[in-house]
């Protein structure tokens, strides 16, 4: 199911699922916390949720919610700190963690503890639903295992469903996602600070050219979202991600999903990009984005903008 606003009351089929979290404290977390409720205990169940992290769609916020639930109010370390994951696993050896800390993710060709190597340099079809669509090269050797699209690795895809887990993910309007990547590149110092249509145009043209030459570039941050949701990235094929939430309504969608599965996790205010920039791309660049990510627009119901 792809969630739309006001969809929570329609989630009745999940209400019969066994509870994964049975005892929790309703004490709100401190200001800035990503998780409104802290679990007191977690019990294994025949049903569970695994999280497919699509880069630049709010995935870190979702991961942090689970981290806080397992780790309580103790120091969790910096985002991306692998030692934090080991510490959380020590606190709770049973609960399935999400994203970076999901130690049940297995890929066909692991590269150390954190990455999955690319087994194939076969081009990725830009529009899988069209047999004659353009092909994009695969040059990078790896992505973080929680960023690699499961459509590109059968073992990774299977591991998301290990233990009879159901899967969920978050998608985002493609232009907004690409703008978020632009601001992120500025935040980490790869690009000079800028907030103008001209600078955004340069970034979009550069980023999409890079994606065409290497679809796994930038730790898979440019990969079309359909490769995380559908087999072979084809919206006509079976779902890999069973529950598709939208960033635009994430708090509502996430809280409804957790409630339906008997999970006590609730998001606070979703963490937004580190800075605000109202710059919009030119019509030419907007068209490039819509062409490149057309499958995402169609699959997830985002409207094309008249150019």
PDB file of C-alpha atoms in Angstrom:
ATOM      1  CA  UNK A   1       0.000   0.000   0.000  1.00  0.00           C
ATOM      2  CA  UNK A   2       1.281   3.472  -0.860  1.00  0.00           C
ATOM      3  CA  UNK A   3       0.054   5.797   1.805  1.00  0.00           C
ATOM      4  CA  UNK A   4      -1.877   8.943   1.108  1.00  0.00           C
ATOM      5  CA  UNK A   5      -2.964  11.483   3.700  1.00  0.00           C
ATOM      6  CA  UNK A   6      -5.938  10.300   5.789  1.00  0.00           C
ATOM      7  CA  UNK A   7      -5.072   6.672   5.065  1.00  0.00           C
ATOM      8  CA  UNK A   8      -4.566   5.576   8.673  1.00  0.00           C
ATOM      9  CA  UNK A   9      -8.201   4.567   9.373  1.00  0.00           C
ATOM     10  CA  UNK A  10      -8.014   2.120   6.450  1.00  0.00           C
ATOM     11  CA  UNK A  11      -5.286   0.018   8.064  1.00  0.00           C
ATOM     12  CA  UNK A  12      -7.643  -2.515   9.628  1.00  0.00           C
ATOM     13  CA  UNK A  13      -5.972  -5.655   8.188  1.00  0.00           C
ATOM     14  CA  UNK A  14      -2.902  -5.003  10.343  1.00  0.00           C
ATOM     15  CA  UNK A  15      -4.793  -4.807  13.602  1.00  0.00           C
ATOM     16  CA  UNK A  16      -4.869  -8.603  13.860  1.00  0.00           C
ATOM     17  CA  UNK A  17      -1.072  -8.890  13.655  1.00  0.00           C
ATOM     18  CA  UNK A  18       0.694 -10.010  16.861  1.00  0.00           C
ATOM     19  CA  UNK A  19       2.122  -7.213  18.954  1.00  0.00           C
ATOM     20  CA  UNK A  20       5.850  -6.700  18.628  1.00  0.00           C
ATOM     21  CA  UNK A  21       6.090  -4.250  21.501  1.00  0.00           C
ATOM     22  CA  UNK A  22       3.850  -5.040  24.451  1.00  0.00           C
ATOM     23  CA  UNK A  23       5.025  -2.826  27.272  1.00  0.00           C
ATOM     24  CA  UNK A  24       6.099   0.776  26.875  1.00  0.00           C
ATOM     25  CA  UNK A  25       6.334   4.020  28.728  1.00  0.00           C
ATOM     26  CA  UNK A  26       4.323   6.925  27.361  1.00  0.00           C
ATOM     27  CA  UNK A  27       6.861   9.415  28.657  1.00  0.00           C
ATOM     28  CA  UNK A  28       7.762  11.920  25.899  1.00  0.00           C
ATOM     29  CA  UNK A  29      11.425  12.115  25.000  1.00  0.00           C
ATOM     30  CA  UNK A  30      13.445  15.323  25.461  1.00  0.00           C
ATOM     31  CA  UNK A  31      13.169  18.144  22.949  1.00  0.00           C
ATOM     32  CA  UNK A  32      14.762  17.208  19.654  1.00  0.00           C
ATOM     33  CA  UNK A  33      14.117  13.505  20.088  1.00  0.00           C
ATOM     34  CA  UNK A  34      13.022  11.712  16.933  1.00  0.00           C
ATOM     35  CA  UNK A  35      10.999   9.150  18.861  1.00  0.00           C
ATOM     36  CA  UNK A  36       8.061  10.227  20.990  1.00  0.00           C
ATOM     37  CA  UNK A  37       7.678   6.994  22.952  1.00  0.00           C
ATOM     38  CA  UNK A  38      10.399   4.897  24.485  1.00  0.00           C
ATOM     39  CA  UNK A  39       9.917   1.169  24.622  1.00  0.00           C
ATOM     40  CA  UNK A  40      10.486  -0.516  27.952  1.00  0.00           C
ATOM     41  CA  UNK A  41      10.665  -4.045  26.588  1.00  0.00           C
ATOM     42  CA  UNK A  42      10.603  -5.691  23.188  1.00  0.00           C
ATOM     43  CA  UNK A  43       9.443  -9.220  22.573  1.00  0.00           C
ATOM     44  CA  UNK A  44      10.063 -11.379  19.545  1.00  0.00           C
ATOM     45  CA  UNK A  45       7.048 -12.160  17.412  1.00  0.00           C
ATOM     46  CA  UNK A  46       6.134 -14.037  14.274  1.00  0.00           C
ATOM     47  CA  UNK A  47       5.678 -10.636  12.630  1.00  0.00           C
ATOM     48  CA  UNK A  48       8.307  -7.927  12.311  1.00  0.00           C
ATOM     49  CA  UNK A  49       9.187  -4.900  10.223  1.00  0.00           C
ATOM     50  CA  UNK A  50      12.430  -4.283   8.378  1.00  0.00           C
ATOM     51  CA  UNK A  51      13.257  -0.877   6.941  1.00  0.00           C
ATOM     52  CA  UNK A  52      14.530  -0.305   3.394  1.00  0.00           C
ATOM     53  CA  UNK A  53      16.440   2.968   3.539  1.00  0.00           C
ATOM     54  CA  UNK A  54      16.124   5.009   0.338  1.00  0.00           C
ATOM     55  CA  UNK A  55      18.775   7.767   0.531  1.00  0.00           C
ATOM     56  CA  UNK A  56      17.543  11.335   1.085  1.00  0.00           C
ATOM     57  CA  UNK A  57      13.980  10.432   2.015  1.00  0.00           C
ATOM     58  CA  UNK A  58      14.126  10.871   5.789  1.00  0.00           C
ATOM     59  CA  UNK A  59      15.643   7.462   6.458  1.00  0.00           C
ATOM     60  CA  UNK A  60      18.021   8.636   9.164  1.00  0.00           C
ATOM     61  CA  UNK A  61      15.086  10.040  11.128  1.00  0.00           C
ATOM     62  CA  UNK A  62      13.387   6.643  10.957  1.00  0.00           C
ATOM     63  CA  UNK A  63      16.573   4.825  11.960  1.00  0.00           C
ATOM     64  CA  UNK A  64      17.123   7.165  14.891  1.00  0.00           C
ATOM     65  CA  UNK A  65      13.630   6.477  16.188  1.00  0.00           C
ATOM     66  CA  UNK A  66      14.425   2.772  16.470  1.00  0.00           C
ATOM     67  CA  UNK A  67      17.872   3.494  17.905  1.00  0.00           C
ATOM     68  CA  UNK A  68      16.379   5.623  20.655  1.00  0.00           C
ATOM     69  CA  UNK A  69      13.755   3.003  21.413  1.00  0.00           C
ATOM     70  CA  UNK A  70      16.419   0.349  21.942  1.00  0.00           C
ATOM     71  CA  UNK A  71      19.064   2.567  23.542  1.00  0.00           C
ATOM     72  CA  UNK A  72      16.788   4.651  25.741  1.00  0.00           C
ATOM     73  CA  UNK A  73      18.100   8.057  26.768  1.00  0.00           C
ATOM     74  CA  UNK A  74      21.739   7.016  26.933  1.00  0.00           C
ATOM     75  CA  UNK A  75      24.315   8.458  24.584  1.00  0.00           C
ATOM     76  CA  UNK A  76      23.874   6.917  21.156  1.00  0.00           C
ATOM     77  CA  UNK A  77      26.957   8.339  19.524  1.00  0.00           C
ATOM     78  CA  UNK A  78      27.168  10.135  16.216  1.00  0.00           C
ATOM     79  CA  UNK A  79      25.069   9.126  13.233  1.00  0.00           C
ATOM     80  CA  UNK A  80      27.136   6.702  11.197  1.00  0.00           C
ATOM     81  CA  UNK A  81      29.090   5.450  14.215  1.00  0.00           C
ATOM     82  CA  UNK A  82      29.291   1.674  13.760  1.00  0.00           C
ATOM     83  CA  UNK A  83      30.245   1.214  17.433  1.00  0.00           C
ATOM     84  CA  UNK A  84      26.816   2.579  18.332  1.00  0.00           C
ATOM     85  CA  UNK A  85      25.201  -0.308  16.458  1.00  0.00           C
ATOM     86  CA  UNK A  86      27.289  -2.845  18.345  1.00  0.00           C
ATOM     87  CA  UNK A  87      26.316  -1.190  21.612  1.00  0.00           C
ATOM     88  CA  UNK A  88      22.625  -1.337  20.734  1.00  0.00           C
ATOM     89  CA  UNK A  89      22.897  -4.991  19.790  1.00  0.00           C
ATOM     90  CA  UNK A  90      24.458  -5.634  23.174  1.00  0.00           C
ATOM     91  CA  UNK A  91      21.461  -4.026  24.860  1.00  0.00           C
ATOM     92  CA  UNK A  92      18.959  -6.071  22.902  1.00  0.00           C
ATOM     93  CA  UNK A  93      20.115  -9.243  21.116  1.00  0.00           C
ATOM     94  CA  UNK A  94      16.674  -9.989  19.616  1.00  0.00           C
ATOM     95  CA  UNK A  95      15.024  -6.893  18.165  1.00  0.00           C
ATOM     96  CA  UNK A  96      15.651  -6.230  14.482  1.00  0.00           C
ATOM     97  CA  UNK A  97      17.358  -2.879  14.081  1.00  0.00           C
ATOM     98  CA  UNK A  98      16.970  -0.666  11.028  1.00  0.00           C
ATOM     99  CA  UNK A  99      19.228   0.744   8.342  1.00  0.00           C
ATOM    100  CA  UNK A 100      22.887   1.024   9.223  1.00  0.00           C
ATOM    101  CA  UNK A 101      22.415  -1.042  12.393  1.00  0.00           C
ATOM    102  CA  UNK A 102      20.443  -3.858  10.727  1.00  0.00           C
ATOM    103  CA  UNK A 103      22.908  -6.711  11.160  1.00  0.00           C
ATOM    104  CA  UNK A 104      20.563  -9.141   9.412  1.00  0.00           C
ATOM    105  CA  UNK A 105      21.200  -7.544   6.015  1.00  0.00           C
ATOM    106  CA  UNK A 106      23.267  -9.864   3.848  1.00  0.00           C
ATOM    107  CA  UNK A 107      24.532  -9.140   0.356  1.00  0.00           C
ATOM    108  CA  UNK A 108      25.971 -11.440  -2.264  1.00  0.00           C
ATOM    109  CA  UNK A 109      29.435  -9.891  -2.151  1.00  0.00           C
ATOM    110  CA  UNK A 110      30.072  -8.050   1.143  1.00  0.00           C
ATOM    111  CA  UNK A 111      32.926  -5.577   1.336  1.00  0.00           C
ATOM    112  CA  UNK A 112      33.844  -5.397   5.002  1.00  0.00           C
ATOM    113  CA  UNK A 113      31.150  -4.802   7.603  1.00  0.00           C
ATOM    114  CA  UNK A 114      29.426  -1.847   6.004  1.00  0.00           C
ATOM    115  CA  UNK A 115      29.354  -2.170   2.225  1.00  0.00           C
ATOM    116  CA  UNK A 116      28.082  -4.422  -0.526  1.00  0.00           C
ATOM    117  CA  UNK A 117      30.192  -4.792  -3.636  1.00  0.00           C
ATOM    118  CA  UNK A 118      28.601  -4.504  -7.024  1.00  0.00           C
ATOM    119  CA  UNK A 119      28.618  -7.969  -8.563  1.00  0.00           C
ATOM    120  CA  UNK A 120      27.867  -6.751 -12.039  1.00  0.00           C
ATOM    121  CA  UNK A 121      28.796  -3.878 -14.266  1.00  0.00           C
ATOM    122  CA  UNK A 122      25.708  -4.484 -16.375  1.00  0.00           C
ATOM    123  CA  UNK A 123      23.956  -1.189 -17.126  1.00  0.00           C
ATOM    124  CA  UNK A 124      20.872  -0.275 -15.108  1.00  0.00           C
ATOM    125  CA  UNK A 125      17.816   0.519 -17.198  1.00  0.00           C
ATOM    126  CA  UNK A 126      16.623   4.036 -16.445  1.00  0.00           C
ATOM    127  CA  UNK A 127      12.976   3.205 -17.167  1.00  0.00           C
ATOM    128  CA  UNK A 128      12.558  -0.513 -16.438  1.00  0.00           C
ATOM    129  CA  UNK A 129       8.941  -0.529 -17.611  1.00  0.00           C
ATOM    130  CA  UNK A 130      10.120   0.402 -21.119  1.00  0.00           C
ATOM    131  CA  UNK A 131      12.211  -2.184 -22.942  1.00  0.00           C
ATOM    132  CA  UNK A 132      13.937   0.428 -25.090  1.00  0.00           C
ATOM    133  CA  UNK A 133      14.603   2.911 -22.300  1.00  0.00           C
ATOM    134  CA  UNK A 134      18.096   4.412 -21.804  1.00  0.00           C
ATOM    135  CA  UNK A 135      20.753   2.447 -19.937  1.00  0.00           C
ATOM    136  CA  UNK A 136      22.911   3.881 -17.151  1.00  0.00           C
ATOM    137  CA  UNK A 137      26.364   2.509 -16.406  1.00  0.00           C
ATOM    138  CA  UNK A 138      27.434   0.899 -13.121  1.00  0.00           C
ATOM    139  CA  UNK A 139      31.017   1.888 -12.343  1.00  0.00           C
ATOM    140  CA  UNK A 140      31.311   2.266  -8.561  1.00  0.00           C
ATOM    141  CA  UNK A 141      32.400  -0.892  -6.802  1.00  0.00           C
ATOM    142  CA  UNK A 142      30.045  -0.655  -3.838  1.00  0.00           C
ATOM    143  CA  UNK A 143      27.430   1.161  -1.773  1.00  0.00           C
ATOM    144  CA  UNK A 144      26.640   0.989   1.921  1.00  0.00           C
ATOM    145  CA  UNK A 145      24.700  -2.218   2.405  1.00  0.00           C
ATOM    146  CA  UNK A 146      21.651  -0.302   3.700  1.00  0.00           C
ATOM    147  CA  UNK A 147      21.772   2.008   0.658  1.00  0.00           C
ATOM    148  CA  UNK A 148      22.209  -0.594  -2.071  1.00  0.00           C
ATOM    149  CA  UNK A 149      18.863  -1.155  -3.815  1.00  0.00           C
ATOM    150  CA  UNK A 150      17.604  -4.666  -3.045  1.00  0.00           C
ATOM    151  CA  UNK A 151      16.457  -4.938  -6.666  1.00  0.00           C
ATOM    152  CA  UNK A 152      20.140  -5.214  -7.620  1.00  0.00           C
ATOM    153  CA  UNK A 153      21.057  -8.036  -5.211  1.00  0.00           C
ATOM    154  CA  UNK A 154      18.872 -11.102  -4.681  1.00  0.00           C
ATOM    155  CA  UNK A 155      20.508 -12.087  -1.400  1.00  0.00           C
ATOM    156  CA  UNK A 156      20.097  -8.595  -0.022  1.00  0.00           C
ATOM    157  CA  UNK A 157      16.454  -8.585  -1.107  1.00  0.00           C
ATOM    158  CA  UNK A 158      15.847 -11.900   0.645  1.00  0.00           C
ATOM    159  CA  UNK A 159      17.520 -10.699   3.843  1.00  0.00           C
ATOM    160  CA  UNK A 160      15.038  -7.853   4.222  1.00  0.00           C
ATOM    161  CA  UNK A 161      12.321 -10.515   4.470  1.00  0.00           C
ATOM    162  CA  UNK A 162      14.280 -12.876   6.736  1.00  0.00           C
ATOM    163  CA  UNK A 163      12.335 -14.106   9.725  1.00  0.00           C
ATOM    164  CA  UNK A 164       9.030 -13.450   7.952  1.00  0.00           C
ATOM    165  CA  UNK A 165       9.633  -9.719   8.205  1.00  0.00           C
ATOM    166  CA  UNK A 166       7.417  -7.275   6.383  1.00  0.00           C
ATOM    167  CA  UNK A 167       9.151  -4.316   4.763  1.00  0.00           C
ATOM    168  CA  UNK A 168       8.545  -0.589   4.712  1.00  0.00           C
ATOM    169  CA  UNK A 169      10.281   2.379   3.127  1.00  0.00           C
ATOM    170  CA  UNK A 170       9.856   6.119   2.586  1.00  0.00           C
ATOM    171  CA  UNK A 171       9.691   7.814  -0.825  1.00  0.00           C
ATOM    172  CA  UNK A 172       9.927  11.475  -1.743  1.00  0.00           C
ATOM    173  CA  UNK A 173       9.041  13.790  -4.616  1.00  0.00           C
ATOM    174  CA  UNK A 174      12.091  13.403  -6.907  1.00  0.00           C
ATOM    175  CA  UNK A 175      12.989  17.076  -7.378  1.00  0.00           C
ATOM    176  CA  UNK A 176      12.749  17.683  -3.638  1.00  0.00           C
ATOM    177  CA  UNK A 177      14.975  14.658  -3.072  1.00  0.00           C
ATOM    178  CA  UNK A 178      17.578  15.971  -5.504  1.00  0.00           C
ATOM    179  CA  UNK A 179      17.502  19.426  -3.893  1.00  0.00           C
ATOM    180  CA  UNK A 180      18.081  17.738  -0.541  1.00  0.00           C
ATOM    181  CA  UNK A 181      21.147  16.045  -2.001  1.00  0.00           C
ATOM    182  CA  UNK A 182      22.387  19.431  -3.224  1.00  0.00           C
ATOM    183  CA  UNK A 183      22.122  20.926   0.261  1.00  0.00           C
ATOM    184  CA  UNK A 184      23.695  17.825   1.788  1.00  0.00           C
ATOM    185  CA  UNK A 185      26.710  18.160  -0.506  1.00  0.00           C
ATOM    186  CA  UNK A 186      27.078  21.722   0.745  1.00  0.00           C
ATOM    187  CA  UNK A 187      26.755  20.660   4.381  1.00  0.00           C
ATOM    188  CA  UNK A 188      29.593  18.138   4.086  1.00  0.00           C
ATOM    189  CA  UNK A 189      31.822  20.656   2.315  1.00  0.00           C
ATOM    190  CA  UNK A 190      31.861  19.141  -1.165  1.00  0.00           C
ATOM    191  CA  UNK A 191      30.112  22.193  -2.615  1.00  0.00           C
ATOM    192  CA  UNK A 192      30.330  25.855  -1.726  1.00  0.00           C
ATOM    193  CA  UNK A 193      27.322  27.252   0.103  1.00  0.00           C
ATOM    194  CA  UNK A 194      24.826  28.568  -2.419  1.00  0.00           C
ATOM    195  CA  UNK A 195      21.118  29.163  -2.738  1.00  0.00           C
ATOM    196  CA  UNK A 196      20.287  30.308  -6.237  1.00  0.00           C
ATOM    197  CA  UNK A 197      18.527  28.912  -9.258  1.00  0.00           C
ATOM    198  CA  UNK A 198      21.755  29.127 -11.220  1.00  0.00           C
ATOM    199  CA  UNK A 199      23.698  27.054  -8.671  1.00  0.00           C
ATOM    200  CA  UNK A 200      20.878  24.528  -8.458  1.00  0.00           C
ATOM    201  CA  UNK A 201      20.796  24.185 -12.250  1.00  0.00           C
ATOM    202  CA  UNK A 202      24.525  23.464 -12.326  1.00  0.00           C
ATOM    203  CA  UNK A 203      24.136  20.824  -9.639  1.00  0.00           C
ATOM    204  CA  UNK A 204      21.188  19.096 -11.318  1.00  0.00           C
ATOM    205  CA  UNK A 205      22.957  18.912 -14.662  1.00  0.00           C
ATOM    206  CA  UNK A 206      26.139  17.607 -13.017  1.00  0.00           C
ATOM    207  CA  UNK A 207      24.348  15.110 -10.769  1.00  0.00           C
ATOM    208  CA  UNK A 208      22.217  13.594 -13.514  1.00  0.00           C
ATOM    209  CA  UNK A 209      25.200  13.307 -15.839  1.00  0.00           C
ATOM    210  CA  UNK A 210      27.033  11.532 -13.030  1.00  0.00           C
ATOM    211  CA  UNK A 211      24.088   9.201 -12.437  1.00  0.00           C
ATOM    212  CA  UNK A 212      23.942   8.261 -16.114  1.00  0.00           C
ATOM    213  CA  UNK A 213      27.637   7.391 -16.117  1.00  0.00           C
ATOM    214  CA  UNK A 214      27.527   5.614 -12.746  1.00  0.00           C
ATOM    215  CA  UNK A 215      24.172   4.811 -11.157  1.00  0.00           C
ATOM    216  CA  UNK A 216      25.813   3.750  -7.865  1.00  0.00           C
ATOM    217  CA  UNK A 217      27.599   7.098  -7.469  1.00  0.00           C
ATOM    218  CA  UNK A 218      27.552   8.959  -4.168  1.00  0.00           C
ATOM    219  CA  UNK A 219      26.673   5.848  -2.164  1.00  0.00           C
ATOM    220  CA  UNK A 220      23.564   5.235  -4.297  1.00  0.00           C
ATOM    221  CA  UNK A 221      22.117   8.660  -3.432  1.00  0.00           C
ATOM    222  CA  UNK A 222      21.060   9.247  -7.052  1.00  0.00           C
ATOM    223  CA  UNK A 223      19.447   5.862  -7.679  1.00  0.00           C
ATOM    224  CA  UNK A 224      15.794   6.015  -8.796  1.00  0.00           C
ATOM    225  CA  UNK A 225      13.532   5.030  -5.928  1.00  0.00           C
ATOM    226  CA  UNK A 226      11.734   2.312  -7.906  1.00  0.00           C
ATOM    227  CA  UNK A 227      14.823   0.105  -7.495  1.00  0.00           C
ATOM    228  CA  UNK A 228      14.160  -0.017  -3.756  1.00  0.00           C
ATOM    229  CA  UNK A 229      10.459  -0.776  -4.085  1.00  0.00           C
ATOM    230  CA  UNK A 230       9.988  -3.125  -7.059  1.00  0.00           C
ATOM    231  CA  UNK A 231      11.793  -6.175  -8.417  1.00  0.00           C
ATOM    232  CA  UNK A 232      14.211  -5.113 -11.159  1.00  0.00           C
ATOM    233  CA  UNK A 233      13.078  -1.541 -10.490  1.00  0.00           C
ATOM    234  CA  UNK A 234       9.994  -2.229 -12.608  1.00  0.00           C
ATOM    235  CA  UNK A 235       6.723  -0.862 -11.219  1.00  0.00           C
ATOM    236  CA  UNK A 236       4.875  -3.644 -13.056  1.00  0.00           C
ATOM    237  CA  UNK A 237       6.725  -6.312 -11.045  1.00  0.00           C
ATOM    238  CA  UNK A 238       6.273  -7.580  -7.503  1.00  0.00           C
ATOM    239  CA  UNK A 239       6.888  -5.364  -4.505  1.00  0.00           C
ATOM    240  CA  UNK A 240      10.081  -5.566  -2.480  1.00  0.00           C
ATOM    241  CA  UNK A 241       8.910  -2.783  -0.189  1.00  0.00           C
ATOM    242  CA  UNK A 242       5.435  -3.726   0.995  1.00  0.00           C
ATOM    243  CA  UNK A 243       4.511  -0.532   2.840  1.00  0.00           C
ATOM    244  CA  UNK A 244       5.494   2.665   1.012  1.00  0.00           C
ATOM    245  CA  UNK A 245       5.300   5.791   3.163  1.00  0.00           C
ATOM    246  CA  UNK A 246       5.700   9.329   1.846  1.00  0.00           C
ATOM    247  CA  UNK A 247       8.059  11.886   3.333  1.00  0.00           C
ATOM    248  CA  UNK A 248       5.488  14.596   2.731  1.00  0.00           C
ATOM    249  CA  UNK A 249       3.181  12.933   5.307  1.00  0.00           C
ATOM    250  CA  UNK A 250       5.787  10.900   7.170  1.00  0.00           C
ATOM    251  CA  UNK A 251       4.696  11.524  10.750  1.00  0.00           C
ATOM    252  CA  UNK A 252       1.124  10.466  10.011  1.00  0.00           C
ATOM    253  CA  UNK A 253       2.098   7.543   7.789  1.00  0.00           C
ATOM    254  CA  UNK A 254       4.796   6.216  10.128  1.00  0.00           C
ATOM    255  CA  UNK A 255       2.711   6.486  13.274  1.00  0.00           C
ATOM    256  CA  UNK A 256      -0.202   4.741  11.580  1.00  0.00           C
ATOM    257  CA  UNK A 257       2.020   1.913  10.347  1.00  0.00           C
ATOM    258  CA  UNK A 258       3.591   1.404  13.769  1.00  0.00           C
ATOM    259  CA  UNK A 259       0.183   1.410  15.418  1.00  0.00           C
ATOM    260  CA  UNK A 260      -1.093  -1.151  12.944  1.00  0.00           C
ATOM    261  CA  UNK A 261       1.782  -3.498  13.770  1.00  0.00           C
ATOM    262  CA  UNK A 262       1.447  -3.026  17.508  1.00  0.00           C
ATOM    263  CA  UNK A 263       4.694  -1.048  17.724  1.00  0.00           C
ATOM    264  CA  UNK A 264       4.856   1.764  20.244  1.00  0.00           C
ATOM    265  CA  UNK A 265       7.261   3.844  18.149  1.00  0.00           C
ATOM    266  CA  UNK A 266       6.027   7.299  17.174  1.00  0.00           C
ATOM    267  CA  UNK A 267       7.918  10.005  15.311  1.00  0.00           C
ATOM    268  CA  UNK A 268       8.299  13.464  16.686  1.00  0.00           C
ATOM    269  CA  UNK A 269       8.623  16.330  14.254  1.00  0.00           C
ATOM    270  CA  UNK A 270      10.488  14.976  11.254  1.00  0.00           C
ATOM    271  CA  UNK A 271      14.035  16.228  10.915  1.00  0.00           C
ATOM    272  CA  UNK A 272      14.257  18.433   7.853  1.00  0.00           C
ATOM    273  CA  UNK A 273      17.261  19.348   5.748  1.00  0.00           C
ATOM    274  CA  UNK A 274      19.905  21.315   7.577  1.00  0.00           C
ATOM    275  CA  UNK A 275      19.086  24.562   5.808  1.00  0.00           C
ATOM    276  CA  UNK A 276      16.245  26.126   3.906  1.00  0.00           C
ATOM    277  CA  UNK A 277      16.603  27.239   0.316  1.00  0.00           C
ATOM    278  CA  UNK A 278      13.664  28.312  -1.815  1.00  0.00           C
ATOM    279  CA  UNK A 279      15.605  28.312  -5.096  1.00  0.00           C
ATOM    280  CA  UNK A 280      13.849  26.563  -7.966  1.00  0.00           C
ATOM    281  CA  UNK A 281      15.465  25.139 -11.101  1.00  0.00           C
ATOM    282  CA  UNK A 282      14.932  26.403 -14.606  1.00  0.00           C
ATOM    283  CA  UNK A 283      12.296  24.781 -16.806  1.00  0.00           C
ATOM    284  CA  UNK A 284      15.031  22.961 -18.690  1.00  0.00           C
ATOM    285  CA  UNK A 285      16.484  21.400 -15.543  1.00  0.00           C
ATOM    286  CA  UNK A 286      13.048  20.586 -14.157  1.00  0.00           C
ATOM    287  CA  UNK A 287      12.330  18.704 -17.375  1.00  0.00           C
ATOM    288  CA  UNK A 288      15.607  16.805 -17.032  1.00  0.00           C
ATOM    289  CA  UNK A 289      14.647  15.720 -13.518  1.00  0.00           C
ATOM    290  CA  UNK A 290      11.182  14.636 -14.616  1.00  0.00           C
ATOM    291  CA  UNK A 291      12.609  12.667 -17.524  1.00  0.00           C
ATOM    292  CA  UNK A 292      15.313  10.980 -15.465  1.00  0.00           C
ATOM    293  CA  UNK A 293      13.046  10.071 -12.544  1.00  0.00           C
ATOM    294  CA  UNK A 294       9.845   9.605 -14.534  1.00  0.00           C
ATOM    295  CA  UNK A 295       9.321   6.092 -13.132  1.00  0.00           C
ATOM    296  CA  UNK A 296       9.384   7.495  -9.596  1.00  0.00           C
ATOM    297  CA  UNK A 297       6.823  10.150 -10.467  1.00  0.00           C
ATOM    298  CA  UNK A 298       4.498   7.578 -12.003  1.00  0.00           C
ATOM    299  CA  UNK A 299       4.966   4.757  -9.486  1.00  0.00           C
ATOM    300  CA  UNK A 300       4.435   6.902  -6.398  1.00  0.00           C
ATOM    301  CA  UNK A 301       1.790   9.271  -7.694  1.00  0.00           C
ATOM    302  CA  UNK A 302       3.790  12.485  -7.809  1.00  0.00           C
ATOM    303  CA  UNK A 303       2.413  14.891 -10.427  1.00  0.00           C
ATOM    304  CA  UNK A 304       4.522  16.058 -13.318  1.00  0.00           C
ATOM    305  CA  UNK A 305       4.837  19.832 -13.474  1.00  0.00           C
ATOM    306  CA  UNK A 306       3.785  21.490 -16.700  1.00  0.00           C
ATOM    307  CA  UNK A 307       6.899  22.872 -18.328  1.00  0.00           C
TER     308      UNK A 307
END
